[in-house]
Coordinates of C-alpha atoms in Angstrom, one line a residue:
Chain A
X1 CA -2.7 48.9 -123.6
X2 CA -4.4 51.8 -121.9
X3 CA -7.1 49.8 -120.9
X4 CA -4.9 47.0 -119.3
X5 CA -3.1 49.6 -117.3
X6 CA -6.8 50.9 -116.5
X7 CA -7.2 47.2 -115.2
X8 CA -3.8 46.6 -113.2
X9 CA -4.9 50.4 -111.3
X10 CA -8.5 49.1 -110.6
X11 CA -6.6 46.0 -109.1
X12 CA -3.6 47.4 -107.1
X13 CA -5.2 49.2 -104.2
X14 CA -7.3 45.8 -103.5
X15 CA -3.6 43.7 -104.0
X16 CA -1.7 46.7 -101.8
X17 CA -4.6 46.3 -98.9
X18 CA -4.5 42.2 -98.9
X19 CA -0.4 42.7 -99.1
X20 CA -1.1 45.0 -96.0
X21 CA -3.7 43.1 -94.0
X22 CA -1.1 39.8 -94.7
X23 CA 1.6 41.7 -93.1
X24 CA -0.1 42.7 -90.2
X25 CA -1.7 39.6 -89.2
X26 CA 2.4 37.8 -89.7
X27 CA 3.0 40.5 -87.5
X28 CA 0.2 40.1 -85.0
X29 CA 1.8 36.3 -84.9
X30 CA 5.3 36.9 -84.2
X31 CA 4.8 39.1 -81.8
X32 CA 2.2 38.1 -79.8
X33 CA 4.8 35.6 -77.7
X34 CA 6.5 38.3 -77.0
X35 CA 3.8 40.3 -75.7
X36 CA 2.2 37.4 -73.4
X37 CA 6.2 36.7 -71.5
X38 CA 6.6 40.6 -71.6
X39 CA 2.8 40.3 -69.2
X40 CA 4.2 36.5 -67.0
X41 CA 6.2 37.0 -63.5
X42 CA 9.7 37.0 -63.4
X43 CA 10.9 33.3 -62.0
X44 CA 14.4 32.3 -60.7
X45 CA 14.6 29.1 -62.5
X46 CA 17.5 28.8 -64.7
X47 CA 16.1 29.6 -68.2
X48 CA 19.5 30.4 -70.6
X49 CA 21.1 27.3 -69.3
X50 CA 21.4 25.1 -66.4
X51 CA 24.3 25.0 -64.2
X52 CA 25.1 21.6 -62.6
X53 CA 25.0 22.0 -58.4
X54 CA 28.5 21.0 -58.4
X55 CA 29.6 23.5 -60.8
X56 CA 27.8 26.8 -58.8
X57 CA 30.0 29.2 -57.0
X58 CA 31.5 28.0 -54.0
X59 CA 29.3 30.2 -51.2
X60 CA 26.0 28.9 -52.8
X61 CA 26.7 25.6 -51.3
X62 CA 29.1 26.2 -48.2
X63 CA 27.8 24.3 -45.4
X64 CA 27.1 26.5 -42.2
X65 CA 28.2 24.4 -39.3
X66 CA 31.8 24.0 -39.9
X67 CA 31.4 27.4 -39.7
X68 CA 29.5 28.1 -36.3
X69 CA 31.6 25.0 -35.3
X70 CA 35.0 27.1 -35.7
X71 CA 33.3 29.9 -34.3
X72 CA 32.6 28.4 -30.7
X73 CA 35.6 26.8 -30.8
X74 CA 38.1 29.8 -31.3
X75 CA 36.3 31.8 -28.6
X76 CA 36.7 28.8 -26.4
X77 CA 40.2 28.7 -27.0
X78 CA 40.6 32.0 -27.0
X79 CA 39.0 32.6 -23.3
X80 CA 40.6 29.5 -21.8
X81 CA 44.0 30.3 -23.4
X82 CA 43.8 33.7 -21.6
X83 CA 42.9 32.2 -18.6
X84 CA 45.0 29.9 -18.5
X85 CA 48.3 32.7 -19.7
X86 CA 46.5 35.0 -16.5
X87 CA 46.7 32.5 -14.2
X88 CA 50.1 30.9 -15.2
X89 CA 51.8 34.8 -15.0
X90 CA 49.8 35.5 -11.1
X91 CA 51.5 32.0 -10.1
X92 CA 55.1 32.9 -11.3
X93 CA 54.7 36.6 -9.8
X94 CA 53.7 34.8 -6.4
X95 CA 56.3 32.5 -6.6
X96 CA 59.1 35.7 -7.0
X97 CA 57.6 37.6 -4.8
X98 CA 58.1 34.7 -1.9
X99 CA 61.8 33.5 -3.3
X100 CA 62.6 38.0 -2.9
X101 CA 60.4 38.3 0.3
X102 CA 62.8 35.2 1.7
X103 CA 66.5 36.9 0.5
X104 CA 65.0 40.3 1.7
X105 CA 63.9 38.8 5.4
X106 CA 67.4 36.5 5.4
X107 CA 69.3 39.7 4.3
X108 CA 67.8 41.8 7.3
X109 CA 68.6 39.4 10.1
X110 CA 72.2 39.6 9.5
Chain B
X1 CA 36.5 39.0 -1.6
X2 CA 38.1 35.6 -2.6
X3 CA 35.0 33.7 -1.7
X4 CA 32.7 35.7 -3.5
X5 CA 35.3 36.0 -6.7
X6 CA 35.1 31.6 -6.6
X7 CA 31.6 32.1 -6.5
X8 CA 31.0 34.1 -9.3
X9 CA 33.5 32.6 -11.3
X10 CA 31.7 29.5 -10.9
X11 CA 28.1 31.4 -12.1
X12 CA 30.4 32.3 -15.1
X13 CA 31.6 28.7 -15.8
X14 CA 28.1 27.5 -14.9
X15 CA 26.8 30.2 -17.7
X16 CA 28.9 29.4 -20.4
X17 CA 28.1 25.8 -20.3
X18 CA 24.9 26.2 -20.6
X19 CA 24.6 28.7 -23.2
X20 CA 24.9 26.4 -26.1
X21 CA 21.6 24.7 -24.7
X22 CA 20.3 28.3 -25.5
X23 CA 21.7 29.0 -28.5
X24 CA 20.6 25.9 -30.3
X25 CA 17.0 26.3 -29.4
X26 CA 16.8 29.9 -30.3
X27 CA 14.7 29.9 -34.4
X28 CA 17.1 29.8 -37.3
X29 CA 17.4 33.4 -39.0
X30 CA 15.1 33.4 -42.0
X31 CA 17.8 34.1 -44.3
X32 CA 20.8 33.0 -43.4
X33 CA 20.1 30.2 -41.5
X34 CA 22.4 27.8 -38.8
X35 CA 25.1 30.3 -39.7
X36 CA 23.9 33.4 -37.8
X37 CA 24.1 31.6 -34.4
X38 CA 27.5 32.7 -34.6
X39 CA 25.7 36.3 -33.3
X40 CA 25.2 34.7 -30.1
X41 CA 29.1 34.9 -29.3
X42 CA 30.0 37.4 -31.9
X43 CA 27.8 40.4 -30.6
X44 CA 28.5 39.8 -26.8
X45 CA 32.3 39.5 -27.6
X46 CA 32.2 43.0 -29.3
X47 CA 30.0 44.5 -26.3
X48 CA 32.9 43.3 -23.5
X49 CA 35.7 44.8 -26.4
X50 CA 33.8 48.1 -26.0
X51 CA 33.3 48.1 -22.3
X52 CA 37.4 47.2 -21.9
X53 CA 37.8 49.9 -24.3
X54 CA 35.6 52.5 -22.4
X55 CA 37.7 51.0 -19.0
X56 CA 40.9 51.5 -20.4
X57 CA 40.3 55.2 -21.5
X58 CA 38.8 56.3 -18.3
X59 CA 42.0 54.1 -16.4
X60 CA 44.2 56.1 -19.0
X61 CA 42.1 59.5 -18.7
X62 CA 42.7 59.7 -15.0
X63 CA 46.1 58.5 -14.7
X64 CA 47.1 61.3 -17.2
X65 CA 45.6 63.9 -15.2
X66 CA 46.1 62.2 -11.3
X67 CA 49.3 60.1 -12.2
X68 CA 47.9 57.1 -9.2
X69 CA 49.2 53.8 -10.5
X70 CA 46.0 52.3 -9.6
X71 CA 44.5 54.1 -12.5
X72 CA 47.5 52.5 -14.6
X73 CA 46.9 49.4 -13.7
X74 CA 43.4 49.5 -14.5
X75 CA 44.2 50.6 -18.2
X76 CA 46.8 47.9 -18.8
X77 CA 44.2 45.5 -17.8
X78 CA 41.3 47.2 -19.7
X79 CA 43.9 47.2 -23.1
X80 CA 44.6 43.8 -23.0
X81 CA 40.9 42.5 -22.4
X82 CA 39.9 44.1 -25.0
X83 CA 42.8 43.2 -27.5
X84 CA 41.4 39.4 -26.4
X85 CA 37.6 39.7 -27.2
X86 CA 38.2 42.2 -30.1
X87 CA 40.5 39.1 -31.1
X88 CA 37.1 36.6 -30.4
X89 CA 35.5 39.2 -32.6
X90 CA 37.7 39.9 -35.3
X91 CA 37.6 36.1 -36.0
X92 CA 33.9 34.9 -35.3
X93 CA 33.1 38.2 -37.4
X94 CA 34.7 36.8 -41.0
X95 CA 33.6 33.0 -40.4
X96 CA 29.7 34.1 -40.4
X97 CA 30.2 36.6 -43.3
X98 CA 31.5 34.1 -45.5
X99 CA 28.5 32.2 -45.2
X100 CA 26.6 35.0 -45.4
X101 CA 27.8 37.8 -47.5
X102 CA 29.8 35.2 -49.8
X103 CA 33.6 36.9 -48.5
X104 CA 35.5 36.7 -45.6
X105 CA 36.1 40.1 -45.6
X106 CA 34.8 43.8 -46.7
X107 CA 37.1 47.0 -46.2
X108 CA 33.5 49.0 -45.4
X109 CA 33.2 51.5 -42.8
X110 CA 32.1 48.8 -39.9
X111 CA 34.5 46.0 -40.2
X112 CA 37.3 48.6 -41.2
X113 CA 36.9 50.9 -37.8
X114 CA 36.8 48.1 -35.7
X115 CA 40.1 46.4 -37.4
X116 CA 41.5 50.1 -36.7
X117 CA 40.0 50.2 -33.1
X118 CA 41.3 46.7 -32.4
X119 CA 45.0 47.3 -33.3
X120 CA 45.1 50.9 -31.3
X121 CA 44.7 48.5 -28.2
X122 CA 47.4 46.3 -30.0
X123 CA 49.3 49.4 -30.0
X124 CA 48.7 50.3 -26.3
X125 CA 50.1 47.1 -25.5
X126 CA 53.2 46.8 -28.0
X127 CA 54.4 50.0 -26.1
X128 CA 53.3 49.2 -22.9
X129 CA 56.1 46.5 -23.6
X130 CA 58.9 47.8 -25.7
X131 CA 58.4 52.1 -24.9
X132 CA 60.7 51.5 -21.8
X133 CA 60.5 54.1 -19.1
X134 CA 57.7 56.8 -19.4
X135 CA 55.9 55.0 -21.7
X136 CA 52.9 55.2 -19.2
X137 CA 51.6 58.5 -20.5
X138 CA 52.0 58.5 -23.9
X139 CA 50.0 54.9 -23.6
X140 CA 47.2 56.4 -21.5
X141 CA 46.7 59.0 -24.1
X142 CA 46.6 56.7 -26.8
X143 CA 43.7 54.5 -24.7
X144 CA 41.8 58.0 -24.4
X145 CA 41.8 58.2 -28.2
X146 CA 41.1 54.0 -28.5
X147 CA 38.1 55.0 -26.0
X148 CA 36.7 57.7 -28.3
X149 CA 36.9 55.5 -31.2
X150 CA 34.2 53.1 -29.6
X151 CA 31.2 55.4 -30.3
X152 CA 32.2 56.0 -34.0
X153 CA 32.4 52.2 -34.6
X154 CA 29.3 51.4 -32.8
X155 CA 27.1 53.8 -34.9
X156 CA 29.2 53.1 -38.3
X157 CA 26.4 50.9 -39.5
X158 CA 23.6 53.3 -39.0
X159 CA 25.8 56.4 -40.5
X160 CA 27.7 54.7 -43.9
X161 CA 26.9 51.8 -46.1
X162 CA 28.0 48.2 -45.1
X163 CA 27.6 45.2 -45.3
X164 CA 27.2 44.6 -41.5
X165 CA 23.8 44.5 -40.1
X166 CA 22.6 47.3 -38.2
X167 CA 22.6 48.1 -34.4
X168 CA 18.2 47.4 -34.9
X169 CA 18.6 43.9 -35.0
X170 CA 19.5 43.7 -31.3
X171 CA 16.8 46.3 -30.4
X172 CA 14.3 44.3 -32.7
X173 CA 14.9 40.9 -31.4
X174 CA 11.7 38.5 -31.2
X175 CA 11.6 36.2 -28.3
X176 CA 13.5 33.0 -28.9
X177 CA 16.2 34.6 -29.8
X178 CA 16.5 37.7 -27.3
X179 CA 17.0 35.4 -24.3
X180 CA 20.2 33.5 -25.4
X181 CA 21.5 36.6 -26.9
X182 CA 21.3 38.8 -23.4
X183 CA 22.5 35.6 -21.6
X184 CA 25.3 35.1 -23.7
X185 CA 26.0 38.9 -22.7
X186 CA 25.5 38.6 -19.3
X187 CA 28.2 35.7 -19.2
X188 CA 30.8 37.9 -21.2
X189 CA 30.3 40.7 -19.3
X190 CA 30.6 38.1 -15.6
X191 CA 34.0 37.2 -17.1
X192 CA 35.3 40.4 -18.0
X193 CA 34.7 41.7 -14.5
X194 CA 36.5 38.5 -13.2
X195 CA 39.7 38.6 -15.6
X196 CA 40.2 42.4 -15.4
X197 CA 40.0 42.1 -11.1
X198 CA 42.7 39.5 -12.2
X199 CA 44.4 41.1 -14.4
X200 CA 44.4 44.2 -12.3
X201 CA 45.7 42.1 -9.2
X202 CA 48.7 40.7 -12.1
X203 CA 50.0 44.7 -12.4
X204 CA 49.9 44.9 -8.2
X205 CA 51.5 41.9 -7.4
X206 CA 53.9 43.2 -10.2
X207 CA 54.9 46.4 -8.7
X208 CA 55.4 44.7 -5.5
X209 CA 57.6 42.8 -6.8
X210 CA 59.6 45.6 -8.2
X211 CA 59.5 46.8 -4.5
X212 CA 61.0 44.0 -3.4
X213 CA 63.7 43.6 -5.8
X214 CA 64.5 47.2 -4.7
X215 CA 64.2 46.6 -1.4
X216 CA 67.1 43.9 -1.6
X217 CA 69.1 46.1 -3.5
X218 CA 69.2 48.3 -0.9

């Protein structure tokens, strides 16, 4: 009996360091993915799941010249719609000015 | 005086048509693309708002302290020039940030103090209208404080954190793109001194009006 045990002892370190040496190379495996993408450049393609074009938030895909388009076209409007209210309120302050100019003049001749 | 304010108003015309010859040959902004060509009116239109703004103060500053009508007239017309391109601003501003920053609009420091300096001059005007008699003063006073605003908002961007760009990308302009820029400028800046000699001319003819309708009281 004692010598058996005697046996198994002789044996276990030798079991304990093959145990060991397995582990470390199932280790060495699993990790070693890990490692190399930890080491690769960072990339801005989708990689958790891919999002139709269609399905993206709404500034991603705006299209820009509607935008410029409405830009010109409110300042145009703008400017011209101010001239146009300038020139309209100097036309009816002229046309006052003569209607009072002529009761003022027809008031002082009599 | 007349001849040459036909002639330049036709230089003005003449410039504005053909600033969109300019503006789409200047180089597409690297990163935002067709959309930033909106700069070319947005960026002028804000420069005239300022100048208006700085016209209307000093108008206001020396009819406060002289009380000469001219002055007066000079800060009506200054107010509602600028209420007009700070308008052209206000609106260009949002429709090349959506493209850009992803939202209309951003309650920072930039957008925010011009929005506030915008609606002084709305201000100015609302009681240039409805403040009935003396209103004059307290108006002028409140164009000195739109006027001293116009610093602040021009040097928001390089003091707080926003979204806008900073005052260096006029400064840092490459060639291509300087030109239409300082053209589009130059046009703005032709028209404002056109509409305000108009606009100042409106407030003249106006008070002789008001002469006359006295003078046929009488």
């Amino acid at each position: 009996m004692m010598g058996k045990i005697t046996g198994l002892d002789r044996r276990l370190p030798r079991m304990l360091r093959q145990t060991l040496a397995g582990f470390v190379v199932a280790l060495a495996v699993l990790l070693a993915p890990a490692a190399a993408g930890a080491q690769q450049p960072p990339t801005t393609a989708a990689q958790e799941g891919f999002v139709p074009v269609d399905e993206s938030k709404p500034q991603e895909h705006l299209p820009a010249a509607p935008l410029v388009m409405t830009a010109y076209a409110v300042a145009w409007v703008a400017i011209f719609g101010y001239v146009w209210s300038l020139w309209s309120r100097l036309a009816r302050v002229e046309r006052e000015i003569a209607e009072v100019s002529r009761r003022v003049d027809a008031g002082s001749r009599r | 005086m007349n001849r040459l304010y036909q002639l330049l108003l036709l230089l003005a015309v003449a410039m504005f048509a053909y600033a969109p010859f300019m503006i789409v040959q200047a180089p597409y902004e690297s990163t935002m693309g067709l959309v930033q060509k909106i700069f070319y009116f947005h960026f002028p239109s804000w420069i005239v708002m300022f100048t208006a703004a700085t016209v209307c103060g000093v108008g206001g500053a020396l009819y406060l302290f002289t009380s000469r009508p001219a002055a007066d007239r000079v800060t009506v017309a200054g107010a509602e020039l600028a209420v007009v391109f700070g308008l052209i601003g206000l609106i260009t501003g949002p429709l090349w940030g959506r493209k850009a920053w992803g939202v209309w609009w951003q309650w920072d420091a930039r957008l925010t103090s011009a929005l506030v300096l915008w609606l002084i001059f709305v201000a100015y005007l609302l009681l240039r209208k409805y403040g009935g008699p003396g209103s004059e003063k307290l108006s002028a006073a409140i164009a000195l404080f739109g006027m001293a605003n116009v610093p602040f908002v021009y040097w928001s961007v390089n003091v707080w954190r926003t979204v806008h760009p900073k005052t260096t990308v006029v400064t840092t302009l490459l060639p291509g793109m300087r030109e239409p820029l300082w053209w589009s400028v130059s046009a703005f800046m032709l028209l404002f001194i056109l509409l305000l000699i108009s606009r100042v001319r409106l407030e003249a003819r106006r008070s002789e009006l008001e002469g006359l309708f006295v003078a046929l009281e009488d």
